């Protein structure tokens, strides 16, 4: 709370080094850690409830003279100063300020509950912190604030309606609320803070825990066929996972009820794996499946963004924004894994993936979803007009140790974007047959007879 020894003076020049008179120079402290130390005619104000800003003009020598400032609390700070005149901006500098404590501040430590290892979505063991003076005397009746959401999609989740603060007892101890681990695996960090008014300093302690899967490991597996359950039968999404990266395709219906698809070929996790996954989505155009020409593929710009928020490995929420040109439509769906297991042993395992015809056939793909005893296959391709369409192979039989065969279906249904989905409009028709023959687990051939046309597709796993 004492003034800095020197006032701030900043010189503004143009690109040629010529001083600029009458430029507006603004001091901006986003933390509100400083303020004027003396009465002055300089214009200063509080911005966004916390930031402190002041503005002065340069003199004929191009110099802006600020009155003296003082620090409001201890720490190292870097307020920014910008200069401009009219529409011309002359850049920005950062001041390097250090404010010392009035006296040695209190100390905070975590007594118990730090560095836990816990399964996602489960309760953490109690966390207790202690606040005392440098002499060791406990600080009673102090208000401590905790920050429970500093990392990950879940972070430290306190109970509903829990107070954001706790009070130390006579021994300087305070028990934090009972937290629930976030849904993403990996490290989570949080802080407990106390402002020591006597020292004019923030005091804090870090808390961390590691979230794991149910087996205590660092991985979560989301690869599968997902949907919103029988009440929205007819659409779904395939999630293919390579390590931590997801490749997602929504196979749904346009406003006319015709099959269409949106692809999310990648994205990023908010926090650790399992929290929320966000990335751009695309609606490409191409040539018909029966006369495919990769040179005519039109991917175009992203048409929107999709975000998947998981609540453990079995359920989540899918949210999508689609720009249709004149209007942006949104859709939000609760999603769960679709169970298509069969009471038999698959003769070959490990074939679930996104398959394609290689770079020379870029633009279409076949999602092979795998569960015990069965496969669920979706072919993402294009119709005669070049619009995205899909065919579904929701079942079949293993006819030998490497071949899975069954019926191909074309569906139509309810519009999916911006309206309530109506499962009663689903229409399913058999339009062909297929035989998917695996040569090991890295190569396959799909022979098909579809809508009066026959052929075969040479398939390999799609890298991403």
XYZ file of C-alpha atoms in Angstrom:
464
model
C 0.000 0.000 0.000
C 3.019 2.326 -0.342
C 3.826 4.109 -3.625
C 6.338 2.748 -6.086
C 9.546 4.806 -5.934
C 9.143 6.080 -9.468
C 6.195 7.206 -11.552
C 5.749 5.600 -14.956
C 6.672 7.531 -18.090
C 6.305 6.000 -21.547
C 7.391 7.401 -24.885
C 5.439 6.852 -28.085
C 7.076 7.127 -31.510
C 6.014 6.229 -35.022
C 7.794 3.679 -37.210
C 10.445 6.249 -38.065
C 11.179 7.056 -34.424
C 9.411 10.422 -34.499
C 7.641 11.277 -31.195
C 3.845 11.153 -31.391
C 2.054 13.929 -29.544
C -1.573 13.586 -28.459
C -1.552 9.784 -28.438
C -3.809 8.070 -25.922
C -1.853 5.767 -23.598
C -3.801 3.311 -21.447
C -2.514 1.485 -18.376
C -4.440 -1.762 -17.804
C -4.014 -4.005 -14.735
C -6.280 -7.007 -15.336
C -5.872 -8.275 -11.747
C -6.622 -4.969 -10.065
C -3.404 -5.391 -8.077
C -2.444 -1.704 -8.342
C -4.089 1.696 -8.033
C -3.185 5.377 -8.009
C -1.263 6.360 -4.892
C -2.188 10.040 -5.051
C -5.048 12.269 -5.997
C -4.847 13.125 -9.664
C -6.878 14.449 -12.561
C -5.886 11.373 -14.588
C -8.878 9.374 -15.753
C -8.982 5.956 -14.023
C -11.758 3.379 -13.746
C -12.625 -0.161 -12.644
C -13.209 -2.506 -15.576
C -15.140 -5.791 -15.391
C -15.494 -5.450 -11.597
C -11.784 -6.083 -10.944
C -9.385 -4.683 -13.578
C -7.916 -1.220 -13.002
C -7.327 1.127 -15.953
C -5.974 4.657 -16.398
C -5.432 6.778 -19.506
C -3.246 9.806 -20.245
C -2.126 11.588 -23.416
C 1.404 12.105 -24.679
C 2.969 15.570 -24.583
C 4.771 17.331 -27.425
C 7.788 15.078 -26.799
C 5.619 11.974 -27.208
C 5.856 11.114 -23.493
C 2.920 9.991 -21.331
C 3.450 10.798 -17.630
C 1.409 8.764 -15.152
C 1.023 9.676 -11.455
C 2.543 7.297 -8.923
C 0.860 3.924 -8.381
C 0.901 1.614 -5.379
C 0.379 -2.103 -4.970
C -2.818 -3.297 -3.316
C -1.460 -6.746 -2.410
C 1.774 -8.642 -2.649
C 2.991 -10.480 -5.720
C 4.585 -10.112 -9.139
C 2.432 -8.359 -11.729
C 2.666 -7.303 -15.376
C 0.174 -4.545 -16.209
C -0.094 -3.767 -19.934
C 0.223 -0.337 -21.487
C -1.076 0.358 -25.005
C -0.871 3.472 -27.147
C -2.993 4.628 -30.053
C -4.180 7.748 -31.867
C -7.349 7.496 -33.867
C -7.282 4.157 -35.668
C -3.477 3.848 -35.441
C -2.133 1.564 -32.748
C 1.468 2.024 -31.638
C 1.921 -1.268 -29.809
C 1.977 -2.542 -26.255
C 4.496 -2.938 -23.442
C 4.337 -4.869 -20.175
C 5.503 -3.313 -16.924
C 7.385 -5.529 -14.495
C 6.161 -4.798 -10.963
C 6.851 -6.516 -7.658
C 4.902 -5.688 -4.504
C 6.404 -6.866 -1.235
C 4.445 -8.182 1.729
C 3.858 -5.975 4.744
C 4.966 -8.832 6.994
C 5.545 -12.571 6.683
C 2.199 -14.060 5.612
C 0.371 -17.028 7.062
C 1.145 -20.526 5.766
C -1.344 -23.021 4.414
C -0.732 -26.747 4.127
C -2.747 -29.834 3.218
C -2.945 -32.054 6.292
C -4.692 -35.024 4.676
C -6.314 -36.109 1.439
C -3.762 -34.802 -1.045
C -2.408 -36.813 -4.015
C -5.245 -39.331 -4.008
C -5.869 -41.917 -6.711
C -9.573 -42.451 -7.347
C -11.910 -43.959 -9.953
C -13.695 -41.404 -12.169
C -17.054 -40.285 -10.834
C -16.446 -41.564 -7.299
C -16.028 -39.768 -4.006
C -12.664 -38.511 -2.819
C -11.415 -39.095 0.701
C -11.774 -36.055 2.989
C -9.366 -33.176 2.364
C -8.236 -31.130 5.374
C -6.074 -28.010 5.254
C -4.373 -26.036 8.018
C -3.605 -22.330 8.283
C -1.044 -21.002 10.724
C 1.315 -18.096 11.290
C 5.050 -18.367 10.579
C 5.425 -18.833 14.339
C 3.230 -21.933 14.171
C 0.247 -20.306 15.876
C -3.005 -21.477 14.219
C -5.198 -18.935 12.478
C -8.754 -19.481 13.696
C -11.903 -18.164 12.055
C -10.227 -17.553 8.688
C -12.273 -17.831 5.514
C -10.681 -20.103 2.914
C -11.911 -20.249 -0.690
C -11.435 -23.277 -2.890
C -11.372 -23.481 -6.691
C -12.839 -26.872 -7.606
C -12.835 -26.633 -11.399
C -9.271 -25.698 -12.317
C -8.627 -28.637 -14.644
C -10.450 -31.280 -16.604
C -14.076 -31.504 -17.565
C -15.077 -32.580 -14.090
C -12.310 -31.351 -11.850
C -13.202 -31.314 -8.167
C -17.002 -31.427 -8.047
C -18.434 -30.156 -4.738
C -21.920 -31.110 -3.569
C -24.814 -29.119 -4.997
C -25.379 -25.797 -3.243
C -22.116 -26.166 -1.300
C -20.583 -22.933 -0.028
C -17.478 -21.862 -1.968
C -15.658 -21.269 1.302
C -14.826 -22.964 4.605
C -13.849 -21.564 8.008
C -10.839 -22.669 10.051
C -11.464 -23.926 13.579
C -9.518 -23.112 16.761
C -6.694 -25.394 15.624
C -6.504 -23.623 12.233
C -8.021 -26.670 10.485
C -10.752 -26.674 7.833
C -12.352 -29.647 6.093
C -13.283 -29.059 2.458
C -16.590 -30.377 1.076
C -16.721 -33.986 -0.051
C -15.640 -33.831 -3.685
C -16.571 -36.166 -6.521
C -13.857 -37.008 -9.034
C -14.340 -35.703 -12.553
C -15.127 -38.012 -15.454
C -11.822 -37.610 -17.233
C -8.808 -39.764 -16.405
C -5.536 -38.107 -15.482
C -4.348 -35.446 -13.075
C -6.643 -32.815 -11.588
C -5.476 -29.785 -9.670
C -7.268 -27.285 -7.473
C -6.311 -24.512 -5.060
C -7.391 -23.307 -1.646
C -6.827 -19.591 -1.099
C -6.743 -17.180 1.812
C -6.098 -13.443 1.708
C -3.902 -12.449 4.654
C -4.973 -8.870 5.204
C -2.191 -8.213 7.732
C 0.469 -9.160 5.178
C -1.583 -7.938 2.193
C -0.799 -11.210 0.466
C -2.617 -14.169 -1.057
C -1.815 -17.484 0.585
C -2.670 -20.715 -1.190
C -2.197 -24.474 -1.136
C -2.409 -26.816 -4.101
C -4.471 -29.994 -4.065
C -4.324 -32.749 -6.634
C -5.697 -36.179 -7.380
C -5.392 -38.692 -10.185
C -8.555 -40.110 -11.743
C -8.415 -43.608 -13.228
C -10.690 -46.072 -14.967
C -12.451 -48.773 -12.953
C -9.366 -51.009 -13.161
C -7.080 -48.288 -11.858
C -5.565 -47.529 -15.269
C -5.169 -44.359 -17.340
C -7.283 -45.328 -20.377
C -10.935 -45.050 -21.362
C -12.394 -46.823 -24.388
C -15.241 -45.085 -26.240
C -15.065 -46.968 -29.532
C -18.524 -48.343 -30.269
C -21.900 -47.697 -31.801
C -23.808 -45.015 -29.858
C -27.433 -43.883 -29.990
C -30.197 -42.315 -27.893
C -31.946 -45.586 -27.189
C -35.029 -47.265 -28.688
C -37.133 -44.102 -28.359
C -34.985 -42.562 -31.135
C -34.401 -45.692 -33.155
C -33.097 -45.085 -36.654
C -30.045 -42.842 -36.233
C -26.746 -43.304 -34.477
C -23.104 -42.377 -34.339
C -19.950 -44.394 -34.733
C -17.018 -43.546 -32.494
C -13.668 -44.956 -33.571
C -10.779 -44.391 -31.197
C -7.039 -44.521 -31.849
C -5.242 -43.957 -28.574
C -6.742 -40.698 -27.248
C -8.043 -39.429 -30.624
C -11.637 -39.960 -31.794
C -13.046 -40.178 -35.336
C -16.818 -39.692 -35.140
C -19.581 -39.940 -37.735
C -23.223 -39.008 -37.106
C -25.486 -40.971 -39.472
C -28.819 -39.165 -39.381
C -31.520 -37.670 -41.663
C -31.964 -34.339 -43.436
C -35.142 -32.242 -43.356
C -36.735 -34.443 -46.024
C -35.998 -37.599 -44.037
C -33.253 -38.782 -46.388
C -30.115 -40.355 -44.915
C -27.147 -38.006 -44.528
C -24.016 -37.940 -42.397
C -21.671 -35.513 -40.671
C -18.075 -36.420 -39.927
C -15.874 -35.190 -37.087
C -12.442 -36.465 -38.124
C -10.676 -35.256 -34.992
C -10.760 -32.863 -32.106
C -9.352 -32.125 -28.692
C -10.180 -33.203 -25.183
C -11.070 -30.585 -22.599
C -8.956 -31.708 -19.672
C -8.079 -35.388 -19.715
C -9.488 -38.192 -21.843
C -13.131 -38.791 -20.973
C -14.233 -35.279 -20.104
C -15.498 -33.549 -23.228
C -14.321 -33.842 -26.820
C -14.765 -30.971 -29.251
C -13.984 -30.518 -32.940
C -15.220 -29.302 -36.313
C -17.701 -31.297 -38.384
C -17.976 -31.585 -42.143
C -20.595 -32.567 -44.728
C -18.619 -33.458 -47.870
C -19.945 -34.002 -51.381
C -18.755 -36.668 -53.777
C -19.626 -39.030 -56.576
C -22.010 -42.016 -56.396
C -20.874 -45.133 -54.587
C -21.205 -47.140 -57.811
C -18.944 -44.768 -59.822
C -16.697 -43.165 -57.237
C -14.109 -40.596 -58.367
C -11.954 -39.251 -55.552
C -10.837 -36.331 -57.744
C -14.359 -34.918 -57.526
C -14.530 -35.028 -53.725
C -15.579 -31.698 -52.191
C -14.935 -31.496 -48.467
C -15.411 -27.755 -48.114
C -15.210 -25.748 -44.928
C -16.487 -26.995 -41.605
C -20.265 -26.728 -41.336
C -20.260 -26.597 -37.563
C -18.898 -27.989 -34.345
C -19.760 -31.023 -32.259
C -18.983 -31.622 -28.618
C -19.247 -34.905 -26.763
C -19.457 -34.756 -22.990
C -19.040 -38.110 -21.277
C -20.200 -39.300 -17.882
C -17.977 -42.311 -17.589
C -17.356 -44.835 -20.375
C -21.015 -45.799 -20.901
C -23.023 -42.597 -21.324
C -22.715 -39.004 -22.413
C -24.205 -36.028 -24.223
C -23.696 -35.060 -27.870
C -24.155 -31.415 -28.821
C -23.902 -30.111 -32.386
C -24.201 -26.758 -34.176
C -24.747 -26.851 -37.946
C -24.596 -23.783 -40.198
C -27.137 -24.275 -42.977
C -26.353 -20.962 -44.632
C -29.386 -18.940 -43.656
C -29.764 -20.393 -40.182
C -27.702 -22.214 -37.563
C -29.398 -25.235 -36.039
C -28.466 -27.030 -32.860
C -29.184 -30.459 -31.491
C -28.435 -32.053 -28.146
C -28.798 -35.773 -27.480
C -28.202 -38.071 -24.560
C -26.177 -40.978 -25.899
C -25.424 -44.505 -24.694
C -23.731 -47.481 -26.249
C -25.987 -49.622 -28.431
C -25.936 -53.278 -27.442
C -25.804 -55.619 -30.436
C -23.982 -58.537 -28.823
C -24.883 -62.115 -29.701
C -24.569 -65.269 -27.661
C -21.729 -66.705 -29.672
C -17.963 -66.404 -29.929
C -16.544 -64.324 -32.769
C -13.978 -66.300 -34.777
C -11.871 -63.178 -35.274
C -11.484 -60.233 -32.917
C -9.933 -56.800 -33.142
C -11.461 -55.686 -36.461
C -13.487 -52.762 -35.144
C -12.263 -49.562 -36.813
C -12.915 -47.029 -39.550
C -12.027 -48.738 -42.845
C -11.548 -47.153 -46.270
C -10.092 -47.742 -49.708
C -6.887 -45.839 -48.956
C -5.850 -42.334 -50.063
C -6.727 -43.150 -53.664
C -10.346 -43.581 -52.518
C -10.436 -40.722 -50.043
C -13.897 -39.419 -49.132
C -15.896 -42.478 -48.108
C -15.516 -44.996 -45.310
C -16.960 -48.043 -43.622
C -17.336 -48.069 -39.850
C -17.042 -51.606 -38.481
C -18.308 -51.676 -34.913
C -17.501 -54.834 -32.991
C -19.154 -56.528 -30.032
C -19.040 -60.133 -28.899
C -20.414 -62.433 -31.580
C -21.395 -59.749 -34.057
C -20.506 -56.705 -36.138
C -22.512 -53.572 -36.907
C -21.415 -51.944 -40.176
C -22.238 -48.532 -41.658
C -21.091 -47.530 -45.152
C -20.683 -43.750 -45.508
C -20.793 -42.781 -49.167
C -22.712 -40.636 -51.718
C -25.904 -40.972 -53.735
C -26.440 -40.347 -57.454
C -26.626 -36.583 -56.887
C -23.385 -36.528 -54.895
C -25.088 -35.883 -51.545
C -23.856 -37.862 -48.523
C -25.828 -41.011 -47.841
C -25.311 -44.222 -45.901
C -26.205 -47.883 -45.911
C -26.420 -49.940 -42.764
C -25.606 -53.571 -42.059
C -26.883 -54.013 -38.509
C -26.268 -57.739 -38.291
C -25.210 -60.848 -40.087
C -23.511 -64.158 -39.473
C -19.989 -65.475 -39.378
C -20.105 -67.975 -42.234
C -16.521 -69.097 -41.683
C -13.503 -68.142 -39.575
C -12.878 -64.895 -41.478
C -16.099 -63.940 -43.290
C -19.086 -62.014 -41.981
C -22.136 -61.815 -44.274
C -25.609 -60.338 -44.147
C -28.161 -57.891 -45.531
C -27.689 -54.262 -46.550
C -30.472 -51.840 -45.629
C -31.410 -48.339 -46.725
C -33.401 -46.282 -44.236
C -35.329 -43.036 -44.166
C -36.669 -41.296 -41.114
C -37.344 -38.167 -39.158
C -35.553 -34.859 -39.609
C -32.787 -34.663 -37.038
C -31.627 -31.043 -36.753
C -33.569 -28.496 -34.752
C -36.717 -30.620 -34.301
C -37.910 -33.399 -32.029
C -36.960 -36.752 -33.514
C -39.946 -38.932 -34.457
C -38.949 -42.609 -34.467
C -42.357 -43.609 -35.899
C -41.257 -42.219 -39.281
C -38.426 -44.715 -39.605
C -38.649 -46.881 -42.702
C -36.209 -49.709 -43.308
C -35.836 -51.585 -46.554
C -33.485 -54.385 -47.591
C -31.560 -53.301 -50.706
C -28.777 -55.858 -51.015
C -26.365 -58.303 -49.460
C -22.703 -58.218 -48.437
C -19.792 -60.472 -47.573
C -16.972 -58.943 -45.527
C -13.886 -61.147 -45.657
C -10.943 -60.348 -43.397
C -7.374 -61.150 -44.337
C -6.003 -60.977 -40.811
C -6.908 -57.795 -38.962
C -5.354 -55.166 -41.279
C -6.944 -55.902 -44.652
C -10.442 -56.835 -45.784
C -12.585 -57.139 -48.910
C -16.284 -56.314 -48.923
C -18.237 -57.882 -51.769
C -21.700 -56.480 -52.278
C -24.817 -56.739 -54.362
C -26.655 -53.478 -53.887
C -29.679 -52.032 -55.709
C -28.974 -54.071 -58.825
C -25.234 -53.395 -58.846
C -22.430 -55.651 -57.705
C -18.812 -55.051 -56.826
C -16.123 -55.289 -54.200
C -14.235 -52.815 -52.026
C -10.622 -53.360 -51.047
C -10.378 -52.106 -47.457
C -7.630 -51.108 -45.038
C -7.830 -49.410 -41.667
C -7.978 -45.630 -41.865
C -5.106 -43.951 -39.984
C -5.700 -40.812 -37.933
